[in-house]
mmCIF file of C-alpha atoms in Angstrom:
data_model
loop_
_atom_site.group_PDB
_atom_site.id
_atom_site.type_symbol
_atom_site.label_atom_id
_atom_site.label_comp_id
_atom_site.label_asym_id
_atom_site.label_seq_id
_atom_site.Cartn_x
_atom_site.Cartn_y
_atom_site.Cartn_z
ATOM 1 C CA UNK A 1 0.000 0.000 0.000
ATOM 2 C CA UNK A 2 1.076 3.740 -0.355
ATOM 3 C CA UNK A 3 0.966 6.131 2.415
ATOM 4 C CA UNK A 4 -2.889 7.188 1.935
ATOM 5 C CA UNK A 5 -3.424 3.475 2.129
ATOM 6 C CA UNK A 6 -1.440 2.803 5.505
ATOM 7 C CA UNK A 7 -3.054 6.034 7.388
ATOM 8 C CA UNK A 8 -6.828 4.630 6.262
ATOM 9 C CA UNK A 9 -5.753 1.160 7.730
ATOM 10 C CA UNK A 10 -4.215 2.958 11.105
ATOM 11 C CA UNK A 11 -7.449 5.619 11.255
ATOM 12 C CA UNK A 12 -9.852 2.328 10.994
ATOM 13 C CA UNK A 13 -8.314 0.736 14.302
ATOM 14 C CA UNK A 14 -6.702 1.895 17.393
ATOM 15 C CA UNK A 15 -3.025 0.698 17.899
ATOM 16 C CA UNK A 16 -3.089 -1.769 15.033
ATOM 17 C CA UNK A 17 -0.289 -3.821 16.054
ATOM 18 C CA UNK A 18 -1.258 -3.146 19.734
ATOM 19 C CA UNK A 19 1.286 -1.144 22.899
ATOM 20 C CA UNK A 20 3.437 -4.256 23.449
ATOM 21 C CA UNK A 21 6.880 -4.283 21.819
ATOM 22 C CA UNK A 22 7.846 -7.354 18.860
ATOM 23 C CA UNK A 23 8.936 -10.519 20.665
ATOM 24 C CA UNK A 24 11.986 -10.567 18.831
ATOM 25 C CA UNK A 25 12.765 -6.877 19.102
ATOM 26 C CA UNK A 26 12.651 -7.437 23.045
ATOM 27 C CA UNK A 27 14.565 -10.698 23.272
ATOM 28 C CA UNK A 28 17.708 -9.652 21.231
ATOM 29 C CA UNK A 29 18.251 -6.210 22.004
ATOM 30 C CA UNK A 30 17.088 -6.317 26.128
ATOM 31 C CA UNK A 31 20.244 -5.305 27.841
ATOM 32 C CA UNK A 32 22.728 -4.033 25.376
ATOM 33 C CA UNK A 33 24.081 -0.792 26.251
ATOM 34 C CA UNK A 34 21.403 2.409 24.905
ATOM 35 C CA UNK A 35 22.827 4.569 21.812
ATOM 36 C CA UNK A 36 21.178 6.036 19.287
ATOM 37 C CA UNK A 37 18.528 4.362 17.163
ATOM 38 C CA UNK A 38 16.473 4.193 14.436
ATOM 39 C CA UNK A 39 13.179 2.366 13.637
ATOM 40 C CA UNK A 40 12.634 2.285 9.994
ATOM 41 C CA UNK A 41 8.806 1.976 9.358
ATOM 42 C CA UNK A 42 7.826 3.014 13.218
ATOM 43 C CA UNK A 43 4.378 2.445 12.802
ATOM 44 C CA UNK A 44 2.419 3.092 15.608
ATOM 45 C CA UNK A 45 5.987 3.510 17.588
ATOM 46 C CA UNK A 46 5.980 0.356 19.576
ATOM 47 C CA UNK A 47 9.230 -1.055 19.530
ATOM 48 C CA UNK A 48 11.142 2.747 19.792
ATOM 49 C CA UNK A 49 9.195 3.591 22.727
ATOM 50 C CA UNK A 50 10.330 0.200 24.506
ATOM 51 C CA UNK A 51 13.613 1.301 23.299
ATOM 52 C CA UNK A 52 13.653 4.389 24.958
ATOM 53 C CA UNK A 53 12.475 2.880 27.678
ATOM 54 C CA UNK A 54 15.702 0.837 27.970
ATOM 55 C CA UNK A 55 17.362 4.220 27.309
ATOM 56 C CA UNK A 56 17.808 4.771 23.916
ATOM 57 C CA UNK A 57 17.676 8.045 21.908
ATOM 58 C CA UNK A 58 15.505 7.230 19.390
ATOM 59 C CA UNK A 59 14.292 8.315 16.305
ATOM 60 C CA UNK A 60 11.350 6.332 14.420
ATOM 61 C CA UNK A 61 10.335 7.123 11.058
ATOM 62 C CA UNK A 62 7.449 6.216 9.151
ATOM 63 C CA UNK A 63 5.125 7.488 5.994
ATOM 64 C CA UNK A 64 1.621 6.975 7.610
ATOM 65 C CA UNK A 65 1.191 10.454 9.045
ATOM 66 C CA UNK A 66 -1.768 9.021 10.710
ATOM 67 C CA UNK A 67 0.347 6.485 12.522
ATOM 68 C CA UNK A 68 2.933 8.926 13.758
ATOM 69 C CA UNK A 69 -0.128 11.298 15.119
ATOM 70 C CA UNK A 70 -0.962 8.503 17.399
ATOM 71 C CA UNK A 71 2.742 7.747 18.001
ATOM 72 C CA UNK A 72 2.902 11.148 19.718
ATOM 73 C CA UNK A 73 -0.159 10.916 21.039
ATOM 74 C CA UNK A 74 1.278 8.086 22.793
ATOM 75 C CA UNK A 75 4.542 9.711 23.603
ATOM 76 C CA UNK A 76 2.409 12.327 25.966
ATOM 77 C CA UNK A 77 1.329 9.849 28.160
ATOM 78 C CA UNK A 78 5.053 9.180 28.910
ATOM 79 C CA UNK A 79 7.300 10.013 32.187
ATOM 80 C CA UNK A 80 8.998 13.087 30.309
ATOM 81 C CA UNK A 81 12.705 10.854 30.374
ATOM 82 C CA UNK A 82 11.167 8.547 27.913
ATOM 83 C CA UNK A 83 9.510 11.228 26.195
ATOM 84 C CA UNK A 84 12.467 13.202 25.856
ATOM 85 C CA UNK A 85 14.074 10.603 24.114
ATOM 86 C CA UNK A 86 11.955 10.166 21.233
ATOM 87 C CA UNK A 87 11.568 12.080 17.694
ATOM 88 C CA UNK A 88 9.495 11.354 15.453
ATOM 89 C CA UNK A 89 9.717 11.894 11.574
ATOM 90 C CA UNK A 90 7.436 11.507 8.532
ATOM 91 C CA UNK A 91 9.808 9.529 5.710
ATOM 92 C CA UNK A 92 9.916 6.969 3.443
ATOM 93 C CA UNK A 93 12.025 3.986 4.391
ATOM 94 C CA UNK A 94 13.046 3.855 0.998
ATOM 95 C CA UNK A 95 14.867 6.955 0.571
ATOM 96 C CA UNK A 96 14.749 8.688 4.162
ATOM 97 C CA UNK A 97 18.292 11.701 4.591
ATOM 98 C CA UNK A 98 19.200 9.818 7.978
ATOM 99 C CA UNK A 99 22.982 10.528 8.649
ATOM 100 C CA UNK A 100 25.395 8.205 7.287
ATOM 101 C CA UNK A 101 26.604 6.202 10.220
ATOM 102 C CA UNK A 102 24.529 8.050 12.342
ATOM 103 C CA UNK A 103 22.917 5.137 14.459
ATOM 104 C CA UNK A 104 24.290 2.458 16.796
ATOM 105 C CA UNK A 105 21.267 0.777 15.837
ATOM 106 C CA UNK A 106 18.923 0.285 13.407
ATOM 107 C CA UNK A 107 15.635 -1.531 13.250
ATOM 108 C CA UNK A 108 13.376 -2.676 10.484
ATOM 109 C CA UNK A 109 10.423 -4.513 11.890
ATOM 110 C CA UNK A 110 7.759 -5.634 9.438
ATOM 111 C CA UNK A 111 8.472 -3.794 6.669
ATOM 112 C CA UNK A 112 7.291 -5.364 3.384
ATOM 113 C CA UNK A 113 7.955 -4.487 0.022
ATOM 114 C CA UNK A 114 8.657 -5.966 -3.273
ATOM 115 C CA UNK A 115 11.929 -6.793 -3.540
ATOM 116 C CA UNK A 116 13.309 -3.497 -5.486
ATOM 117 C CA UNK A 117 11.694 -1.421 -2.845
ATOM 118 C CA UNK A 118 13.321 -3.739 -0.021
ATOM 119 C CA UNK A 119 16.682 -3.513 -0.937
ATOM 120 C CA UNK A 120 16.374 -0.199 -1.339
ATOM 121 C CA UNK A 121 15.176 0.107 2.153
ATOM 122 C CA UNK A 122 17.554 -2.042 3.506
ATOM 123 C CA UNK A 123 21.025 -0.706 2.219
ATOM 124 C CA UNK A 124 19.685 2.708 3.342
ATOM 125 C CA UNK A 125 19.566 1.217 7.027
ATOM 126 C CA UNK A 126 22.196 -0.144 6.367
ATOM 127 C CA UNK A 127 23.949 2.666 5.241
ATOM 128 C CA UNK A 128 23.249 4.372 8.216
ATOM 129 C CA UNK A 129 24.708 2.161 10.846
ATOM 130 C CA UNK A 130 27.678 3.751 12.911
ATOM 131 C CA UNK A 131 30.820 1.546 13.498
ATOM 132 C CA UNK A 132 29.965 -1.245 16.260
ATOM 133 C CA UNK A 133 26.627 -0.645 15.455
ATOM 134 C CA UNK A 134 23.758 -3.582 15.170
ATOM 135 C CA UNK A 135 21.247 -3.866 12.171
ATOM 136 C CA UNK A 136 18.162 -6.101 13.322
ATOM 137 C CA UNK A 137 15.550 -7.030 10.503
ATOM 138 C CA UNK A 138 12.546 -8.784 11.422
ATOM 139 C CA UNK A 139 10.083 -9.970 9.237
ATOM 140 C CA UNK A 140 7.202 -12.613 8.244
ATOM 141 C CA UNK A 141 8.971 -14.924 6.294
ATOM 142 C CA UNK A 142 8.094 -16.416 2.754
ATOM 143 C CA UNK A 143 7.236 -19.896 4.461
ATOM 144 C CA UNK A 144 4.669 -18.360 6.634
ATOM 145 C CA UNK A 145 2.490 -18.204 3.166
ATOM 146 C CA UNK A 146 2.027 -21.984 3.112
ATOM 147 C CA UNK A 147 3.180 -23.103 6.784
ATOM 148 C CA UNK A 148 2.010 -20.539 8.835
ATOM 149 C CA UNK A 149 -0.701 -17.700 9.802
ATOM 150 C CA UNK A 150 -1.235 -13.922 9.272
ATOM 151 C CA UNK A 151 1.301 -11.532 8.111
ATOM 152 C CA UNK A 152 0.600 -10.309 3.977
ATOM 153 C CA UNK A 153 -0.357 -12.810 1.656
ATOM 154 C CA UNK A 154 1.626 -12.263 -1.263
ATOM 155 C CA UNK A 155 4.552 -13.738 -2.043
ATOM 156 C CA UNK A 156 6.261 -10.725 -3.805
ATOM 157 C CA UNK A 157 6.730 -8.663 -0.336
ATOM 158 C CA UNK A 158 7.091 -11.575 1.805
ATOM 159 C CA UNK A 159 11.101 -12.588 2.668
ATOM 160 C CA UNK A 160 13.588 -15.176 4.074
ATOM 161 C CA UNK A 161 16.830 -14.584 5.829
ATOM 162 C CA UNK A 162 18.692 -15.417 3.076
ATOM 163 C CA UNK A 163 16.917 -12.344 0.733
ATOM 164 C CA UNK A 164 18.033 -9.954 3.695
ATOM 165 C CA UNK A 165 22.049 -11.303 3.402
ATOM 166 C CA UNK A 166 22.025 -11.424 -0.331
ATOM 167 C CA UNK A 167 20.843 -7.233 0.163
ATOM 168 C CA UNK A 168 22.839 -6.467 1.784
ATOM 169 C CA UNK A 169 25.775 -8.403 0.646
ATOM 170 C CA UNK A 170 28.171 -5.279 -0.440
ATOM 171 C CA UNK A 171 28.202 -3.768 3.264
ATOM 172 C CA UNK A 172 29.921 -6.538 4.635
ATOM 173 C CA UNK A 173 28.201 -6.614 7.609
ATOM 174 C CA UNK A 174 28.825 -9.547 9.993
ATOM 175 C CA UNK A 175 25.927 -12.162 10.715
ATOM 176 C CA UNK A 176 25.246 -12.619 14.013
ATOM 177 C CA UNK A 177 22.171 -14.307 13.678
ATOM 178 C CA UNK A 178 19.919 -15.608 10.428
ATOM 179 C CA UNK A 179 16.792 -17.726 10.855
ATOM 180 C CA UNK A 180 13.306 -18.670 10.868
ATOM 181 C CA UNK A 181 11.754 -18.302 14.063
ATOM 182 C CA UNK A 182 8.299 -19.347 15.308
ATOM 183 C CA UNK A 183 6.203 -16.905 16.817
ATOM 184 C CA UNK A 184 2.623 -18.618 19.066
ATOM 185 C CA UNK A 185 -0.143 -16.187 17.609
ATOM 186 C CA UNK A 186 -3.836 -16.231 18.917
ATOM 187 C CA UNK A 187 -6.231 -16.959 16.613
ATOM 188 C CA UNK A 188 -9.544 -16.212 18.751
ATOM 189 C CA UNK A 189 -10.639 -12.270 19.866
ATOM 190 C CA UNK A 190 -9.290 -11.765 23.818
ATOM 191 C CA UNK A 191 -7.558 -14.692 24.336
ATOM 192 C CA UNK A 192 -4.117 -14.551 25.090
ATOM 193 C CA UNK A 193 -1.478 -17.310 24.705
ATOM 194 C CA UNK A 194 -1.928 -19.449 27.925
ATOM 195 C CA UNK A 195 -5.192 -18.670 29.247
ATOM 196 C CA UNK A 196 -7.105 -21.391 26.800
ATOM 197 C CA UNK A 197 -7.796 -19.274 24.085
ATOM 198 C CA UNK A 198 -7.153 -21.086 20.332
ATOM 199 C CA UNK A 199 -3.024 -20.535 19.216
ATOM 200 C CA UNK A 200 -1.415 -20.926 15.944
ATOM 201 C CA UNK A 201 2.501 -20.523 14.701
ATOM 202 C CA UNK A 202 3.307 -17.435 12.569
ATOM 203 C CA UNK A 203 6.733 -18.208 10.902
ATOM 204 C CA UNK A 204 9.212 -14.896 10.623
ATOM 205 C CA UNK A 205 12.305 -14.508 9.118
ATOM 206 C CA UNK A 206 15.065 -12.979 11.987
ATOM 207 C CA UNK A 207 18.359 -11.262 11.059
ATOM 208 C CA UNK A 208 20.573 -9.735 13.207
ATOM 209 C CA UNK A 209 24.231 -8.392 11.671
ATOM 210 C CA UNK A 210 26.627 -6.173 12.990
ATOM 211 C CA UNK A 211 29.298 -3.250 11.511
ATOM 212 C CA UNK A 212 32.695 -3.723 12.586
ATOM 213 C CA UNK A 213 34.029 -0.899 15.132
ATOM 214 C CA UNK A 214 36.860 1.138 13.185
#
């Protein structure tokens, strides 16, 4: 979808992907010492507001203008330290101005695009790691289309690890991490995982790489 399309999908529900950081955004970067970061296609800004939670100065960018309005909407409800900590900016992942090796991290949750458009995206974050820094791409993967639930149905913007390495290939990044991971996803209204309600497996595709320090 374009960026009208995205703000009438966020203006039809409230917190589309819910307040809760990703899973996987939680579970690799809990604990590693706060820098700067960005989150490429922000959304709602879940996963930068954990982040500056932890501490991070963070910057989250998306093109739903709609999504970012509730983003700071959000953002006001925080202890001001949080708040302080976040900036929010209207962009396309594609072709955003961030600062060449400006970020200690960057993070590219969910972001699905043809395969043109995704490299595109991609080197940019790339591009725009700082030395030491961590790139972390997360993503449903091309065998949740046939093996798993949710997440887009066509094949076109779906991915696998190995499309995220072969991307970004030139930067000689180093891999820290590439795989499938299964993700429990419930599949009734108000149930939540444990409590009895119906559960399915969502498959995603996990990359985590890092830029050597100088």
């Amino acid at each position: 979808m374009d960026s009208q399309g995205w703000d009438d999908r966020y203006a039809a529900s409230e917190l589309l992907w819910g307040a809760a950081p990703n899973r996987w955004v939680v579970g690799e970067l809990t604990g590693r010492t706060p820098g700067h970061a960005l989150d490429l296609a922000t959304g709602e800004g879940r996963n930068a507001i954990w982040l500056a939670a932890q501490g991070w100065e963070v910057t989250g960018l998306d093109f739903s203008a709609v999504a970012l309005e509730r983003a700071e909407r959000l953002t006001a409800e925080l202890p001001d330290e949080v708040a302080d900590r976040l900036t929010w900016r209207h962009g396309d992942a594609r072709d955003h101005d961030a600062p060449t090796g400006g970020y200690d991290l960057v993070l590219v949750a969910y972001l699905h695009l043809p395969a043109a458009d995704r490299r595109a995206a991609l080197r940019r974050a790339a591009e725009a790691l700082a030395p030491g820094g961590t790139l972390l791409v997360i993503g449903h993967d091309l065998s949740n289309l046939t093996e798993g639930v949710g997440g887009p149905q066509d094949p076109a913007v779906l991915f696998t690890p190995a499309d995220v390495l072969a991307d970004l290939a030139p930067y000689g990044l180093h891999t820290v991490r590439a795989e499938r991971v299964r993700r429990e996803v419930d599949t009734e209204p108000g149930h939540r995982s444990g409590t009895g309600g119906a559960t399915a497996v969502a498959i995603d595709a996990l990359v985590r790489l890092e830029r050597g320090a100088k």
